[in-house]
Short mmCIF file of C-alpha atoms in Angstrom, two decimals:
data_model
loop_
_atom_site.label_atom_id
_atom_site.label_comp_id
_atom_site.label_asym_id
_atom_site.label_seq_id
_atom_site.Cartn_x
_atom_site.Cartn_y
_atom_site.Cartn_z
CA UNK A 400 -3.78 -11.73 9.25
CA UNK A 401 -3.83 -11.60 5.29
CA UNK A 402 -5.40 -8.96 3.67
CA UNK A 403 -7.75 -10.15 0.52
CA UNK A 404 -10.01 -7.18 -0.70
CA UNK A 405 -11.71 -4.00 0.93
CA UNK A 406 -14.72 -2.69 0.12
CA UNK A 407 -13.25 0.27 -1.42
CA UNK A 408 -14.37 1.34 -4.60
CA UNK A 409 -12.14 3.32 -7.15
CA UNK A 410 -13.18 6.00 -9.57
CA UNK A 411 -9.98 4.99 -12.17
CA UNK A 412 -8.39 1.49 -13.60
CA UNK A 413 -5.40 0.88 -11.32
CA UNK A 414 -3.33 0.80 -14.30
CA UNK A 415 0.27 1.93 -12.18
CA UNK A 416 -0.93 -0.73 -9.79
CA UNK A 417 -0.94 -3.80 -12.58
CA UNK A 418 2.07 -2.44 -13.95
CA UNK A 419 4.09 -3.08 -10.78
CA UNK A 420 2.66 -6.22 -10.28
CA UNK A 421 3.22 -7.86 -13.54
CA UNK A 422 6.71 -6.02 -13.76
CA UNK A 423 7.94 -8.04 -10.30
CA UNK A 424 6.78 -11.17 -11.85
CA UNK A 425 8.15 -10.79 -15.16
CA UNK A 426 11.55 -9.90 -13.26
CA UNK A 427 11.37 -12.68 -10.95
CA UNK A 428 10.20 -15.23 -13.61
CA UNK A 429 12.05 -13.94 -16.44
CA UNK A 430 15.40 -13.02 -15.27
CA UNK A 431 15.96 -14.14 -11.27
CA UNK A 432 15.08 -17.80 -12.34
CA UNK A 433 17.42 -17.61 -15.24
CA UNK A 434 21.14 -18.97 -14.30
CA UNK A 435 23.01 -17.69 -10.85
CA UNK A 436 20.55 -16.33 -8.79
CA UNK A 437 23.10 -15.26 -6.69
CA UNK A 438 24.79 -13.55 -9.21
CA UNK A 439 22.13 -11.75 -10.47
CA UNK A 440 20.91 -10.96 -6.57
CA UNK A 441 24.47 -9.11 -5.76
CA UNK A 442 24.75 -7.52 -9.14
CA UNK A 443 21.40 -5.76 -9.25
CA UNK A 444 20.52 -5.62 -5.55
CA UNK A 445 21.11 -3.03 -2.95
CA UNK A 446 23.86 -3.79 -0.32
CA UNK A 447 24.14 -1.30 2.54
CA UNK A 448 27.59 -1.96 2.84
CA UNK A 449 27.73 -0.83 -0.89
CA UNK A 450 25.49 2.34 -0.54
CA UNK A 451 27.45 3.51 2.51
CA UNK A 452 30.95 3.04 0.79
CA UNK A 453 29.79 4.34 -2.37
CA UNK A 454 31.77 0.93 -4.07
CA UNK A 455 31.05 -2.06 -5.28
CA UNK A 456 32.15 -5.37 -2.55
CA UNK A 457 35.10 -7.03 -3.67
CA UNK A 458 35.21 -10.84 -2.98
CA UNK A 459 36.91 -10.46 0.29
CA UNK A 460 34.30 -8.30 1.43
CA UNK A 461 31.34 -10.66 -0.01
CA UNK A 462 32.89 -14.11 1.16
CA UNK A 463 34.16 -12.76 5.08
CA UNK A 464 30.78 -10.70 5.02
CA UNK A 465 32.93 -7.94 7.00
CA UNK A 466 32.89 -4.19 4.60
CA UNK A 467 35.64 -3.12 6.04
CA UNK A 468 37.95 -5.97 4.09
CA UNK A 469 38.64 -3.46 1.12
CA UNK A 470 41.85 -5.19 -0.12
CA UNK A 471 43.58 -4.40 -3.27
CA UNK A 472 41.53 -6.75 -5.53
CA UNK A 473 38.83 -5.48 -8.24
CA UNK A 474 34.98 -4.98 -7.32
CA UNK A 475 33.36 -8.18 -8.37
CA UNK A 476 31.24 -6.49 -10.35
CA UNK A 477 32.68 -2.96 -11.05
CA UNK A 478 30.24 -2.17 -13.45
CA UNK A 479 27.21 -2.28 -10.66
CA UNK A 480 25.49 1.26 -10.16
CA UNK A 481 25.34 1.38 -6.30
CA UNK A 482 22.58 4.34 -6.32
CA UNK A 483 20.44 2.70 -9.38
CA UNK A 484 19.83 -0.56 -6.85
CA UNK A 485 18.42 1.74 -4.79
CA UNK A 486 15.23 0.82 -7.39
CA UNK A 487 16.15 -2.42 -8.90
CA UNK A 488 15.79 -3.86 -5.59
CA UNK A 489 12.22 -2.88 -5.14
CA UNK A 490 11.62 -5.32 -8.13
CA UNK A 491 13.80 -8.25 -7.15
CA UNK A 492 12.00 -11.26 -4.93
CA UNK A 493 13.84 -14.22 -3.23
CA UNK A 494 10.89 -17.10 -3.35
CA UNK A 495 7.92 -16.97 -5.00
CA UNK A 496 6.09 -17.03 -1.66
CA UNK A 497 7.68 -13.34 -0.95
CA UNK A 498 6.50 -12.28 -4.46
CA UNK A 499 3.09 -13.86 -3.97
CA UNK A 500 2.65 -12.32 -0.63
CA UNK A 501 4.14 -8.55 -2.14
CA UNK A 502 1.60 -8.55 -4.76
CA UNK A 503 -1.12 -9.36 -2.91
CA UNK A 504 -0.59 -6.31 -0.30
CA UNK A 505 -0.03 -4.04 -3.01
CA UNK A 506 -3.01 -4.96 -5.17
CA UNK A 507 -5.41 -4.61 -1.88
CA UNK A 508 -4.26 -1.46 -1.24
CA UNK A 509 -2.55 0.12 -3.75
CA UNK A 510 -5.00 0.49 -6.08
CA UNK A 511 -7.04 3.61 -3.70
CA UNK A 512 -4.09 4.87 -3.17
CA UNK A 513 -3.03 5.39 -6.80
CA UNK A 514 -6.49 6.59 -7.28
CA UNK A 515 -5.97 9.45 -4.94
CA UNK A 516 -2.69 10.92 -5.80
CA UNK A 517 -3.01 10.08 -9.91
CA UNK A 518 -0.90 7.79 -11.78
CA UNK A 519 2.21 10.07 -11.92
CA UNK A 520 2.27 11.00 -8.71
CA UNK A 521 1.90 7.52 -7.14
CA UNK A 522 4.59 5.78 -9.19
CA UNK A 523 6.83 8.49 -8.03
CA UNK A 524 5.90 8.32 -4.35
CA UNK A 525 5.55 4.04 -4.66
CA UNK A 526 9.66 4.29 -5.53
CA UNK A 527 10.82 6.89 -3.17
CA UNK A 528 8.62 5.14 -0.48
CA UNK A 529 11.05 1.56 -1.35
CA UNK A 530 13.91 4.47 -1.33
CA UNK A 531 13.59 5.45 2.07
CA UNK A 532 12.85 1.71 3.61
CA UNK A 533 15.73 0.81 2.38
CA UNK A 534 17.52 3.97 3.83
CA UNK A 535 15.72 2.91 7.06
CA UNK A 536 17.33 -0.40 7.02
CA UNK A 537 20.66 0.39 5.95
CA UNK A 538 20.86 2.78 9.00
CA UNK A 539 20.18 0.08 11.58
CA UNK A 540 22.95 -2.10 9.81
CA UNK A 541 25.12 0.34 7.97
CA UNK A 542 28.24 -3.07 7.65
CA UNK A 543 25.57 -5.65 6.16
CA UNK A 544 26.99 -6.99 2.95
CA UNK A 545 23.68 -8.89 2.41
CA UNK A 546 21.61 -8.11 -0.47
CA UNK A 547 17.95 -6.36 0.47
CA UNK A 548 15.47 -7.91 -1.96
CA UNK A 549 11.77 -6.81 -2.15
CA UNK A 550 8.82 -4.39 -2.90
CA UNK A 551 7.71 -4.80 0.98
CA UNK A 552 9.41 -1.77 1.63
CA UNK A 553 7.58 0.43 -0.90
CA UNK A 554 4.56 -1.58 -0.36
CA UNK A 555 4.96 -0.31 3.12
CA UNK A 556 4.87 2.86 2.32
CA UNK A 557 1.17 2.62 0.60
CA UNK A 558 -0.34 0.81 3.37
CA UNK A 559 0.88 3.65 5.81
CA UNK A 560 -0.39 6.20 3.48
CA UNK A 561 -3.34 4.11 3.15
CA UNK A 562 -4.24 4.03 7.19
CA UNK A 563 -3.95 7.77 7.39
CA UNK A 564 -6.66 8.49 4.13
CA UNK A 565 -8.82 5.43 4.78
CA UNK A 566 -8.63 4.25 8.45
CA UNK A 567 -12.56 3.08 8.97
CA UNK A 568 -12.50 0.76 5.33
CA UNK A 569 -13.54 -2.73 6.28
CA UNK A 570 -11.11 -4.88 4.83
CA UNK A 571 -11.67 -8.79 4.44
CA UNK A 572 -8.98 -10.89 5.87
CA UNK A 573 -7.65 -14.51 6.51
CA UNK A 574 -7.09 -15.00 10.05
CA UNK A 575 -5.16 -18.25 11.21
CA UNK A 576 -4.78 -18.22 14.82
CA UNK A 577 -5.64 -21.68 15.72
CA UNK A 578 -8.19 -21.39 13.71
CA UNK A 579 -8.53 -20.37 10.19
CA UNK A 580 -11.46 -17.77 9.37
CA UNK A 581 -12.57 -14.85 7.48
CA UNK A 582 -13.61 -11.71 9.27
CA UNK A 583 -13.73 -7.90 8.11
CA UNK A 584 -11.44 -5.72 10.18
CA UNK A 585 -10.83 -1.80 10.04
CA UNK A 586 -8.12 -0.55 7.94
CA UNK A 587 -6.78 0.80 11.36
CA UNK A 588 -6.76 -2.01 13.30
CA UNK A 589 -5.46 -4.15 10.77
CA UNK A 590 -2.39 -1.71 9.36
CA UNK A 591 -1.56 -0.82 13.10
CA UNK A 592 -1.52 -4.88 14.39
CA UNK A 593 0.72 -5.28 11.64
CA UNK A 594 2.81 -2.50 11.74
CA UNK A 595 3.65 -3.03 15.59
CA UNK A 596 4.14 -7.07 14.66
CA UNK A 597 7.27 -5.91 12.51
CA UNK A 598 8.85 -5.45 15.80
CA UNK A 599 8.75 -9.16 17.03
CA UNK A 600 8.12 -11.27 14.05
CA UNK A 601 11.22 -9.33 11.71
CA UNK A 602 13.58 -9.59 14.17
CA UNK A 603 13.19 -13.41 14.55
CA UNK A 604 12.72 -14.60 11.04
CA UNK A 605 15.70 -12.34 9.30
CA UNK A 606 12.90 -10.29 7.84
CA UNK A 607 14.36 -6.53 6.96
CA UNK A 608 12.05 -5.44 9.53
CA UNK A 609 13.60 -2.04 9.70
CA UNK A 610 12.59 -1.22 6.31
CA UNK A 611 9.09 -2.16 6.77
CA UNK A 612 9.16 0.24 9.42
CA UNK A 613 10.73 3.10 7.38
CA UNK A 614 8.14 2.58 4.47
CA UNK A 615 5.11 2.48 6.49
CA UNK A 616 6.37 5.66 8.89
CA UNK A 617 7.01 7.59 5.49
CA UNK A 618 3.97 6.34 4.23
CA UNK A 619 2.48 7.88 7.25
CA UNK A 620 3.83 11.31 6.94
CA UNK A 621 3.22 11.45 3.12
CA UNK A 622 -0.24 10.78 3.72
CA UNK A 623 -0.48 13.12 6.79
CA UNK A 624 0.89 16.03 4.44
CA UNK A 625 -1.32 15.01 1.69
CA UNK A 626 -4.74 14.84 4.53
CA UNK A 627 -3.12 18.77 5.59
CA UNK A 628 -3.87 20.18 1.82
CA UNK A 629 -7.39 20.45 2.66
CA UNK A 630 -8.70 17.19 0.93
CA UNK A 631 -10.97 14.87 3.12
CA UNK A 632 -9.05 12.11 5.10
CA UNK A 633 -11.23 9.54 3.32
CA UNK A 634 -12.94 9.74 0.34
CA UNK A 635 -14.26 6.34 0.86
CA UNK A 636 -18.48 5.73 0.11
CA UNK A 637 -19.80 2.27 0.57
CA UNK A 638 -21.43 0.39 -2.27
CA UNK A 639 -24.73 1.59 -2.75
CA UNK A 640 -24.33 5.10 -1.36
CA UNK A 641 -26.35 7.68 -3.19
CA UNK A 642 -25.00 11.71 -3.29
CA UNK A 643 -27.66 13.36 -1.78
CA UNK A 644 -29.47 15.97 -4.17
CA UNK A 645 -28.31 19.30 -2.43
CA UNK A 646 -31.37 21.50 -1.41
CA UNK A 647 -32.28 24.30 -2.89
#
């Protein structure tokens, strides 16, 4: 199922929303697709092996794929900030498809999302949400020297956010199960399918699975804690509603 647009109406421009977007692209267009994109991949990306050691891989490490080869040779790149790739890797694609398919996630439902919490405070919680999927995935594989490209993570982390605040949207979506259609689906039938589909689908495609599942849980709790300030769980009104004049 691929979401395309819910009926969903903001009160503000998702300006934090477009930013992101056209940010990943320029990234992935401008810089990924320029030279080594392996190069580029292990000097900006985030490696668990890396964040757990607190070092850059040397070439031992990167070429046997085992962290634990720390020999006496130099970091390949010793210049790499471990921690700041922690957020470079939120912007850093490895097809086109996977930025096409990013984007589209995060303009469906990032856009309400910013619109409830404020610019500031989204763009904040958007990077610690990539953050802590990452964190998720480097504690099911705390050895892998493989780089972990993508905004899924933090785009995870909206969508769970987004099922807690606005679980009865309709939400129109491309189904292709034999056959291809179009049908509207609940925000919380078609955020929970997904979420439990990480399970079996990431596991079998190399997906980082795990860090979908980090995201979207944080996503979750940050949206839980934001619902237990005393705002509505929704403030979602379908086109055409009219505020009723209050009696007096």
């Amino acid at each position: 199922m691929i979401p395309l647009k819910d009926e969903n109406p903001t009160t503000s421009k998702p300006v934090v929303t477009v930013l992101l977007i056209l940010v990943c692209v320029v990234v992935y267009f401008g810089f990924q697709q320029q030279g080594d994109q392996t190069e580029f991949t292990y000097r900006r990306a985030a490696v668990p092996c890396e964040v757990v050691t607190g070092s850059p891989m040397t070439a031992d490490e990167i070429e046997s794929g085992d962290c634990t080869r720390r020999d006496s040779t130099d970091p390949v790149f010793p210049d790499k900030g471990v921690i700041a790739a922690l957020v470079t890797s939120i912007f850093l694609h490895g097809s086109v498809l996977h930025l096409a398919g990013n984007m589209l996630y995060l303009w469906v439902f990032g856009n309400n999302i910013e619109d409830r919490m404020g610019k500031p405070l989204y763009l904040v919680f958007y990077l610690v949400a990539g953050v802590m999927a990452t964190f998720a995935h480097i504690a099911l594989d705390p050895g892998s020297t493989v780089p972990l490209v993508g905004a899924s993570g933090a785009i995870a982390g909206v969508m769970g956010t987004y099922l807690v605040l606005f679980p009865r949207v309709r939400i129109r979506s491309l189904i292709m199960f034999f056959l291809i259609m179009f049908r509207d689906i609940e925000a919380r039938w078609l955020l929970g399918i997904w979420f439990v589909m990480q399970f079996f689908t990431g596991q079998e495609s190399g997906v980082a699975w795990a860090a979908h599942v980090g995201g979207f849980a944080f996503g979750v709790v940050v949206g839980l804690l934001w619902r237990a300030r005393g705002g509505p769980a929704s403030g979602f009104r379908p086109r055409g509603y009219v505020e009723p004049t209050p009696y007096r």
